[in-house]
PDB file of C-alpha atoms and ligand atoms in Angstrom:
ATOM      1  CA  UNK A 354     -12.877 -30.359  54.486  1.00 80.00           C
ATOM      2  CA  UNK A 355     -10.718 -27.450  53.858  1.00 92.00           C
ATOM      3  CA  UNK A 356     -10.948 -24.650  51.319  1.00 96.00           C
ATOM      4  CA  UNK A 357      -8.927 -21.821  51.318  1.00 98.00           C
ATOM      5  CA  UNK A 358      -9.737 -18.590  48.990  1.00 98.00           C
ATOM      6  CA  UNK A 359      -6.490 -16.250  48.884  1.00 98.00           C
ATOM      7  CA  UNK A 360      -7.378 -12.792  47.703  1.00 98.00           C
ATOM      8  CA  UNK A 361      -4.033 -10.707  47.307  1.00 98.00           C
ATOM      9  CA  UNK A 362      -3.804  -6.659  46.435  1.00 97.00           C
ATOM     10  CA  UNK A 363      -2.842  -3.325  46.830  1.00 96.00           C
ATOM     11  CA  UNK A 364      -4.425  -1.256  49.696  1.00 91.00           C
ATOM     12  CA  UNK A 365      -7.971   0.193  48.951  1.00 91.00           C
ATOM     13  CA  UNK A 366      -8.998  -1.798  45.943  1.00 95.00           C
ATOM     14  CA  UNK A 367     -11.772  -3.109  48.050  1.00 93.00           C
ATOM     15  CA  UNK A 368     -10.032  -6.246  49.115  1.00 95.00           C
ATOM     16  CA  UNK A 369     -11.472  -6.126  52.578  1.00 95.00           C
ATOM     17  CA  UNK A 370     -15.019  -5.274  51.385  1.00 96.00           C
ATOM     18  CA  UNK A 371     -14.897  -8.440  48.987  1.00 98.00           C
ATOM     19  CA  UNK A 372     -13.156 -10.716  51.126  1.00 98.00           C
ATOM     20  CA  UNK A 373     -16.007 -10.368  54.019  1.00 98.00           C
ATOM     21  CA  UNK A 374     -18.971 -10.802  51.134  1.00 98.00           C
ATOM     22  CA  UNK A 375     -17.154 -14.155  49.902  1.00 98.00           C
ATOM     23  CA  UNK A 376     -16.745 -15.104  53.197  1.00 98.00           C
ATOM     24  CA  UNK A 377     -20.121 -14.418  54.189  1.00 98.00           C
ATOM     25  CA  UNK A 378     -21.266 -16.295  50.756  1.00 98.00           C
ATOM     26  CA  UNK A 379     -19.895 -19.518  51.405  1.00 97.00           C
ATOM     27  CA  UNK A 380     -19.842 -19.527  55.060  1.00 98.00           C
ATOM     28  CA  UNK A 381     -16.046 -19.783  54.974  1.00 98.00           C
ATOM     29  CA  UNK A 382     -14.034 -18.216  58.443  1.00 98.00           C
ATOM     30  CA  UNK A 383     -11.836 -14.511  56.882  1.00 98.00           C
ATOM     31  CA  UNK A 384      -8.673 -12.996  58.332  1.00 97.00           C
ATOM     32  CA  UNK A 385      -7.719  -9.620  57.248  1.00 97.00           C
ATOM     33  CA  UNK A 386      -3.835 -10.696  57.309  1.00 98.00           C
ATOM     34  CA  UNK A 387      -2.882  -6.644  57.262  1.00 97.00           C
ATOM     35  CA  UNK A 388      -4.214  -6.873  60.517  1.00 98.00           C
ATOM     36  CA  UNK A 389      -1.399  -9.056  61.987  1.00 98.00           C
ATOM     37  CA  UNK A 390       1.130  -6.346  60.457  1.00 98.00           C
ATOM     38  CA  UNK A 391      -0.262  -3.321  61.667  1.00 98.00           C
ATOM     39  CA  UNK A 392      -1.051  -4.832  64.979  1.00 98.00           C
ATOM     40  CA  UNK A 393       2.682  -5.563  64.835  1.00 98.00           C
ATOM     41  CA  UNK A 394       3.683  -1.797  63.503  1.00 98.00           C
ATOM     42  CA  UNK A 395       1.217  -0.091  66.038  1.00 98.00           C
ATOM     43  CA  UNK A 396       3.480  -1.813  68.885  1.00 97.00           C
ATOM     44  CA  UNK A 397       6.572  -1.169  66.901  1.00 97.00           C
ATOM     45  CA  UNK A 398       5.482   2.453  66.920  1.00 96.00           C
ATOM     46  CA  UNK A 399       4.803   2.452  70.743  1.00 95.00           C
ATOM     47  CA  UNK A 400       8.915   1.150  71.270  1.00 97.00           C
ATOM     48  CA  UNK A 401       8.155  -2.477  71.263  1.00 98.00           C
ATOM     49  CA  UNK A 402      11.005  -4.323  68.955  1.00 98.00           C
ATOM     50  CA  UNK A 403       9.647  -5.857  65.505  1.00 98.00           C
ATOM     51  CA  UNK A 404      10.251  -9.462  65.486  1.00 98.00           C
ATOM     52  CA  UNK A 405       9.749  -9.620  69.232  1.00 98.00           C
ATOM     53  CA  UNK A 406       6.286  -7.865  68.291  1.00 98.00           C
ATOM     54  CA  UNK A 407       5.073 -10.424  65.954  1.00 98.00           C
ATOM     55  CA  UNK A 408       6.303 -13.495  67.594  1.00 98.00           C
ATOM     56  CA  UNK A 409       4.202 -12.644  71.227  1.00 97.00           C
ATOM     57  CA  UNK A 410       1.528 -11.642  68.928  1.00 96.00           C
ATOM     58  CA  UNK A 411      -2.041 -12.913  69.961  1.00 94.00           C
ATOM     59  CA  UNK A 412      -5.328 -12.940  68.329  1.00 91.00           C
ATOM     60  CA  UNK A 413      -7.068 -10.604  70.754  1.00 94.00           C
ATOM     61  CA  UNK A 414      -3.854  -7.884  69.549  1.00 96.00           C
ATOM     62  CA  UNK A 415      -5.972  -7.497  66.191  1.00 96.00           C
ATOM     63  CA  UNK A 416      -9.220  -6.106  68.015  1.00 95.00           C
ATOM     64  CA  UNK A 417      -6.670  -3.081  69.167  1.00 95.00           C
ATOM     65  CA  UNK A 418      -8.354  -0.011  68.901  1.00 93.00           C
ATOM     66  CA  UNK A 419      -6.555   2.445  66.190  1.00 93.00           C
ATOM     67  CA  UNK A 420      -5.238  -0.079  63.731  1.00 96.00           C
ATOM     68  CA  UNK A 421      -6.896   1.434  60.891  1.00 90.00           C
ATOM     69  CA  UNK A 422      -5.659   5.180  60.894  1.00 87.00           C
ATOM     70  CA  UNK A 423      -3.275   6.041  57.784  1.00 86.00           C
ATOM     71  CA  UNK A 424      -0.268   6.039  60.357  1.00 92.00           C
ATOM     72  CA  UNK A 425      -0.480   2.646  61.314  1.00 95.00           C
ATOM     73  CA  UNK A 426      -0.797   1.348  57.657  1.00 93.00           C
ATOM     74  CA  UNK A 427       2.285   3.029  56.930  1.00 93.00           C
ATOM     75  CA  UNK A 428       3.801   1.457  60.486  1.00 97.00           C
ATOM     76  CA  UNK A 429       2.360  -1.694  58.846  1.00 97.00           C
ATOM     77  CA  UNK A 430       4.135  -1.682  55.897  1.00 94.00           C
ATOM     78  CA  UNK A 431       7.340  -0.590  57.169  1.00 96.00           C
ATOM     79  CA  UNK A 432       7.788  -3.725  59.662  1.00 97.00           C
ATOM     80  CA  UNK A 433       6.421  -6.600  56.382  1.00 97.00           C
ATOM     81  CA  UNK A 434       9.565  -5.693  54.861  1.00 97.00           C
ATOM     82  CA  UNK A 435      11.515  -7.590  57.279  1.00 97.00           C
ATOM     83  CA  UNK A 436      11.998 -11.161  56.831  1.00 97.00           C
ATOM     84  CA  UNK A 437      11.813 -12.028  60.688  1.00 98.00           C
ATOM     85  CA  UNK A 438       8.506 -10.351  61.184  1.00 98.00           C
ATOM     86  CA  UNK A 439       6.946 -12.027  57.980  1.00 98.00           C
ATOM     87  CA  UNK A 440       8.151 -15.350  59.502  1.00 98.00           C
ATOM     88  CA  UNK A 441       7.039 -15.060  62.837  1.00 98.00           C
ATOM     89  CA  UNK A 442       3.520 -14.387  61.266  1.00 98.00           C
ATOM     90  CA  UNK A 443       3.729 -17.608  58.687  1.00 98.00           C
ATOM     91  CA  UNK A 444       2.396 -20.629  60.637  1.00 96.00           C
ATOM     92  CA  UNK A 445      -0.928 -18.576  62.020  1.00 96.00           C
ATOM     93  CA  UNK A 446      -1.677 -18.015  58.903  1.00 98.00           C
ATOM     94  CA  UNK A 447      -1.087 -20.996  57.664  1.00 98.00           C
ATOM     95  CA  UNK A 448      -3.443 -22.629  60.091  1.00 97.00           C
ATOM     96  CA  UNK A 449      -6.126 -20.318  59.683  1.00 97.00           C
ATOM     97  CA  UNK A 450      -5.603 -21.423  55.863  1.00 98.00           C
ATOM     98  CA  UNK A 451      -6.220 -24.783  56.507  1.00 97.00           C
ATOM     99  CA  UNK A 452      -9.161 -25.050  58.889  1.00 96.00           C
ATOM    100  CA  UNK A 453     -11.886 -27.061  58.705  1.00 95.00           C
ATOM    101  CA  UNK A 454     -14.644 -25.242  57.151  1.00 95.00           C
ATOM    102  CA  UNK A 455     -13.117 -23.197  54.287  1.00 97.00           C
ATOM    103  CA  UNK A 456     -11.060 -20.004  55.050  1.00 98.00           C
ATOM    104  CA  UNK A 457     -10.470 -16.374  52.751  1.00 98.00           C
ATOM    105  CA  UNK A 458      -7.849 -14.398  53.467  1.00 98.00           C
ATOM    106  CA  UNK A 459      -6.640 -11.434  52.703  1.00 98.00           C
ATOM    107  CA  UNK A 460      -3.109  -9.697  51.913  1.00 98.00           C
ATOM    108  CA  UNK A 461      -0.250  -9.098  49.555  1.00 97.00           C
ATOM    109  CA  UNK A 462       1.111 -12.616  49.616  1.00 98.00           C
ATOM    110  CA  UNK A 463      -1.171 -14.873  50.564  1.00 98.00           C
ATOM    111  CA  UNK A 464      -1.719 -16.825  46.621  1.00 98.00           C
ATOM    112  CA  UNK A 465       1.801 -16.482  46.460  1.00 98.00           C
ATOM    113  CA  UNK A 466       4.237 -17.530  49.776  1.00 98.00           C
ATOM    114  CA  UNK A 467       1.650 -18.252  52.548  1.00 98.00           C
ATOM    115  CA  UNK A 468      -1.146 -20.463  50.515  1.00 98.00           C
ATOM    116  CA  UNK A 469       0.286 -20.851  46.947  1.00 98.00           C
ATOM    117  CA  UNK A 470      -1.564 -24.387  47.126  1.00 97.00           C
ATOM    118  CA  UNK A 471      -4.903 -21.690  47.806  1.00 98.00           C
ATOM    119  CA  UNK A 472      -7.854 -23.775  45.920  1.00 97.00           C
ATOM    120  CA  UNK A 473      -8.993 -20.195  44.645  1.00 98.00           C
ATOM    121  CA  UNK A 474      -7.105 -17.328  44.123  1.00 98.00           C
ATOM    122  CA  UNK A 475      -8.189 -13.259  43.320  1.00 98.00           C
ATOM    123  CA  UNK A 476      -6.010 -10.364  42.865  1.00 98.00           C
ATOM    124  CA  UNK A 477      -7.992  -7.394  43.192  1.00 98.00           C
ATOM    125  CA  UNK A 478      -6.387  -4.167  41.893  1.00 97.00           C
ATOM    126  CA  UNK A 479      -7.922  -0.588  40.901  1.00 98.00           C
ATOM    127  CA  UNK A 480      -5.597   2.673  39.750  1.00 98.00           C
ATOM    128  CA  UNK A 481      -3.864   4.457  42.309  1.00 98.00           C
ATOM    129  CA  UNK A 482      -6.455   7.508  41.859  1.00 98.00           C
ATOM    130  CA  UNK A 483      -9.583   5.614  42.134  1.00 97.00           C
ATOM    131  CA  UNK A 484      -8.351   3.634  44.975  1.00 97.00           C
ATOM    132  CA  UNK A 485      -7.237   6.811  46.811  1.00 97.00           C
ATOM    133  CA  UNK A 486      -9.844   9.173  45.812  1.00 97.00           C
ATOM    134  CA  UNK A 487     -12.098   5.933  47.929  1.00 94.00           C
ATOM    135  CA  UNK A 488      -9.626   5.771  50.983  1.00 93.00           C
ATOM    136  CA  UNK A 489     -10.121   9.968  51.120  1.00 95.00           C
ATOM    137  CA  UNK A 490     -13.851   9.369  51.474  1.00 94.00           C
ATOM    138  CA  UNK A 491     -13.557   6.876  54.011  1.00 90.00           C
ATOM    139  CA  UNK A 492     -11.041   9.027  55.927  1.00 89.00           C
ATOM    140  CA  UNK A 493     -12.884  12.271  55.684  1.00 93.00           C
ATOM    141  CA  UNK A 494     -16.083  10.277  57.164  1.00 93.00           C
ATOM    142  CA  UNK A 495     -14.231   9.439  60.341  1.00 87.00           C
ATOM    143  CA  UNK A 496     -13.482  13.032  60.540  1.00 90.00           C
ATOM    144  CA  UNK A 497      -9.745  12.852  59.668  1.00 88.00           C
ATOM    145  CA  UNK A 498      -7.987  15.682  58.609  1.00 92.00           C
ATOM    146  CA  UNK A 499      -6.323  15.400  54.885  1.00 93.00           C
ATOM    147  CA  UNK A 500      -6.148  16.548  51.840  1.00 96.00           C
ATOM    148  CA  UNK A 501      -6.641  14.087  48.413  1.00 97.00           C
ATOM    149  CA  UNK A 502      -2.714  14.917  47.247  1.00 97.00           C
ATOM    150  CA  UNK A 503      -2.254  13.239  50.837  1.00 96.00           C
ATOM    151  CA  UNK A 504      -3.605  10.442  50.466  1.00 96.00           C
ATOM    152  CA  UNK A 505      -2.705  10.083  46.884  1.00 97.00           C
ATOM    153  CA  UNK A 506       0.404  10.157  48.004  1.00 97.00           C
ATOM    154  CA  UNK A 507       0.099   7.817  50.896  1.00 94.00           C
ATOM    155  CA  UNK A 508      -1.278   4.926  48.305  1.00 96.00           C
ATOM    156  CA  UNK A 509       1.449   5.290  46.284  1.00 97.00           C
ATOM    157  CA  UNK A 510       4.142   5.131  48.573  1.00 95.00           C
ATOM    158  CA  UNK A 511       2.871   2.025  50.538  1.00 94.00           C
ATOM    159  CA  UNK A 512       1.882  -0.014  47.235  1.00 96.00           C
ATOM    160  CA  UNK A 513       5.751   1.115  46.074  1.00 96.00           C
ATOM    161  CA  UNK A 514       7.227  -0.161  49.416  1.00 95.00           C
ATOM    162  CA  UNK A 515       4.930  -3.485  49.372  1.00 95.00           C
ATOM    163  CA  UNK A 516       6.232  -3.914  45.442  1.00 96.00           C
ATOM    164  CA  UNK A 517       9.568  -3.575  45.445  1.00 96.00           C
ATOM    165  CA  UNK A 518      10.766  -5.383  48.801  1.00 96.00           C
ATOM    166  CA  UNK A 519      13.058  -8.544  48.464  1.00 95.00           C
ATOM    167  CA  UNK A 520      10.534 -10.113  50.864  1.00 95.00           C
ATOM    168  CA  UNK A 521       7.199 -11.770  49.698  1.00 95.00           C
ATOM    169  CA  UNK A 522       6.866  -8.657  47.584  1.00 96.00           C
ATOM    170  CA  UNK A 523       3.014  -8.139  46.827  1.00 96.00           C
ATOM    171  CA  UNK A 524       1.922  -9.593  43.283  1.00 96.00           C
ATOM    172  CA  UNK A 525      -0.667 -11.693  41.540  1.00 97.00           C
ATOM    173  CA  UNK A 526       0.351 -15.612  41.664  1.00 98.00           C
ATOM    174  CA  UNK A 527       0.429 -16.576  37.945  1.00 97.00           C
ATOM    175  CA  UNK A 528      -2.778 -18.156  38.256  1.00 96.00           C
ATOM    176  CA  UNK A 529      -5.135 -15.749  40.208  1.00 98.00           C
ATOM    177  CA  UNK A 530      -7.631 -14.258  38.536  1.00 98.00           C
ATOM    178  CA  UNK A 531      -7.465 -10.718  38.279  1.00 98.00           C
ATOM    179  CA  UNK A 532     -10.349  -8.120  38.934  1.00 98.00           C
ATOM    180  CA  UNK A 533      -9.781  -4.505  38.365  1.00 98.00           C
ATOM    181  CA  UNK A 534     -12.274  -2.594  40.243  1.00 97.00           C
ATOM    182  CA  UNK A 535     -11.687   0.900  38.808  1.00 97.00           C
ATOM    183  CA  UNK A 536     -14.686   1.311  36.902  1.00 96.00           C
ATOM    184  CA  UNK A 537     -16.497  -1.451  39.239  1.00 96.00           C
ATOM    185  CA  UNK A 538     -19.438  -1.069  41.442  1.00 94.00           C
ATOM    186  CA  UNK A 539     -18.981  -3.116  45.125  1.00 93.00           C
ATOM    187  CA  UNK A 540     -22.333  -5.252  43.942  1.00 97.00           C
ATOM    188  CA  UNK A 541     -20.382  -6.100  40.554  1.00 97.00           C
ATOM    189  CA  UNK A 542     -16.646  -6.391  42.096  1.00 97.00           C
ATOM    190  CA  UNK A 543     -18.153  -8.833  44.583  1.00 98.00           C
ATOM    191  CA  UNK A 544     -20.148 -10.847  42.032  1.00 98.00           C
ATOM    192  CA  UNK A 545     -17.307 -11.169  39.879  1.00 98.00           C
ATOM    193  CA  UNK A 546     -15.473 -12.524  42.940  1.00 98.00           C
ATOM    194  CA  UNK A 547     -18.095 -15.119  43.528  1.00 98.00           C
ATOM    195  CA  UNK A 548     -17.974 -16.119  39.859  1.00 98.00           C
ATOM    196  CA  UNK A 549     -14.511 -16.767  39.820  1.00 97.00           C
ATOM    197  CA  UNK A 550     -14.875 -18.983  42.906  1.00 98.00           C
ATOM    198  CA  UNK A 551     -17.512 -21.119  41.931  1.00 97.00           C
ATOM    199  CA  UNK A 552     -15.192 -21.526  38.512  1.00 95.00           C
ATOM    200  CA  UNK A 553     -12.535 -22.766  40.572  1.00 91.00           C
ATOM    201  CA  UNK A 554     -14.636 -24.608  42.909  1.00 86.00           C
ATOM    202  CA  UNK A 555     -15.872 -26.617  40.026  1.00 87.00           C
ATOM    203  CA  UNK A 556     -11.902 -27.639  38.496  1.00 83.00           C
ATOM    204  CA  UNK A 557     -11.662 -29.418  42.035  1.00 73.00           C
TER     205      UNK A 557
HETATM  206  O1  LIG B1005      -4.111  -4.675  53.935  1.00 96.19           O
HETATM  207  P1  LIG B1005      -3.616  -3.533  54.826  1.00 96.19           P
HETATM  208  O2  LIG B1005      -3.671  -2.199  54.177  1.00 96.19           O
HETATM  209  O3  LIG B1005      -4.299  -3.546  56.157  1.00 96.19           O
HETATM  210  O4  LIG B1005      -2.055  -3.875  55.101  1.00 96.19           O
HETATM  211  C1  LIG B1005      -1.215  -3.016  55.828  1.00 96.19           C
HETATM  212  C2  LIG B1005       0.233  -3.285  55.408  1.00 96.19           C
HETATM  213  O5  LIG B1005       0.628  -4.583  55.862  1.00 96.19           O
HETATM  214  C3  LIG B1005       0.498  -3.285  53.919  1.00 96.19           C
HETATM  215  O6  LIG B1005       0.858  -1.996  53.443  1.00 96.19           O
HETATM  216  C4  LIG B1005       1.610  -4.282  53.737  1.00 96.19           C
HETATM  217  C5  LIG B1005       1.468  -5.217  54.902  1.00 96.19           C
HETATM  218  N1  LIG B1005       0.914  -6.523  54.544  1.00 96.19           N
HETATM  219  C6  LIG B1005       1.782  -7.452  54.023  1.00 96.19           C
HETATM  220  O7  LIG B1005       2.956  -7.158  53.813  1.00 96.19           O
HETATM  221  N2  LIG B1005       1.346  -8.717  53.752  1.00 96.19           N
HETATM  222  C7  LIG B1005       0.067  -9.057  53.949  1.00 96.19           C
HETATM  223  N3  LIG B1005      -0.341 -10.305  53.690  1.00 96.19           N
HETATM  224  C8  LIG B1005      -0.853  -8.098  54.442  1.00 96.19           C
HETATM  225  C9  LIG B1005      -0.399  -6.831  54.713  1.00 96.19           C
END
């Protein structure tokens, strides 16, 4: 039997971090699905072409080393706003969606274009200070060098450029349930995650 959880938002809300617990929770598979795009940008970056990037792509691409620096998110981002690349990445995720077992997965558009038929779906969202002031911790742990205006600045132009393209733009499908995790703690965002499953879980 299939279940599929689709958990949509901007970057650093603490998507990732929830995704893996409800995974973990109900034993479901999880695919990071900003993976895919910045293993796609990282070989854009190194010359490859875009759409020829994403349709050779192959699972083992995602392990890549260096996916997760700041540069590669914004590589990331660049390359989802073209309607070739977001194709060629479709029916993968679409599978994944569908396997036996119950999936999550995580993105900008996964409750609304790639699983809008998603038996559960989550936006989670936090302000653009909170969610930057966390990405600056993270960063300054793995010894990057930045400043806070940085990477305020960083959030805000990537959730701008993942708004406001023609393509799969990044919003809340009008019936995902919407956790703000501003003022949250992990433990409570993650909870309230679970609760909103289960409440779906028992409508089907
Ligand atoms: O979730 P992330 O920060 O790893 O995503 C990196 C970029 O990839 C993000 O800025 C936009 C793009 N992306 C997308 O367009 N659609 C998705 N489902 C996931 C990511």
């Amino acid at each position: 039997m299939s279940f599929a959880i689709a958990i949509d938002g901007p970057a650093a809300a603490g998507k990732g971090t929830i995704s893996k617990a409800v995974a973990a929770h109900y034993g479901f598979a999880h695919l990071d699905t900003g993976l895919l795009y910045r293993a796609v940008g990282a070989k854009v970056r190194d010359g490859a072409d875009p759409v020829e990037a994403a349709k050779a792509l192959v699972a083992e691409d995602l392990d890549a080393a260096g996916l997760r620096t700041a540069e590669v998110a914004q590589a990331a981002s660049r390359v989802a706003v073209n309607a070739d690349v977001r194709a060629a990445l479709v029916d993968f995720q679409r599978a994944f969606a569908r396997r036996a077992g119950g999936a999550v997965l995580d993105g900008r558009d996964i409750g609304t274009v790639i699983c809008p038929e998603a038996e559960a779906k989550l936006f989670v969202t936090a302000s653009a200070e909170v969610r930057a002031a966390r990405r600056y911790r993270e960063l300054l742990e793995r010894g990057a060098d930045v400043t806070p205006e940085e990477v305020l600045a960083d959030v805000r132009e990537r959730d701008a450029r993942d708004t406001d393209r023609a393509e799969a733009p990044m919003r809340p499908a009008e019936d995902a349930t919407l956790i703000d995790t501003s003022a949250m703690s992990i433990e409570d965002a993650i909870a309230a995650a679970i609760a909103a499953v289960n409440a779906r879980r028992e409508e089907t």
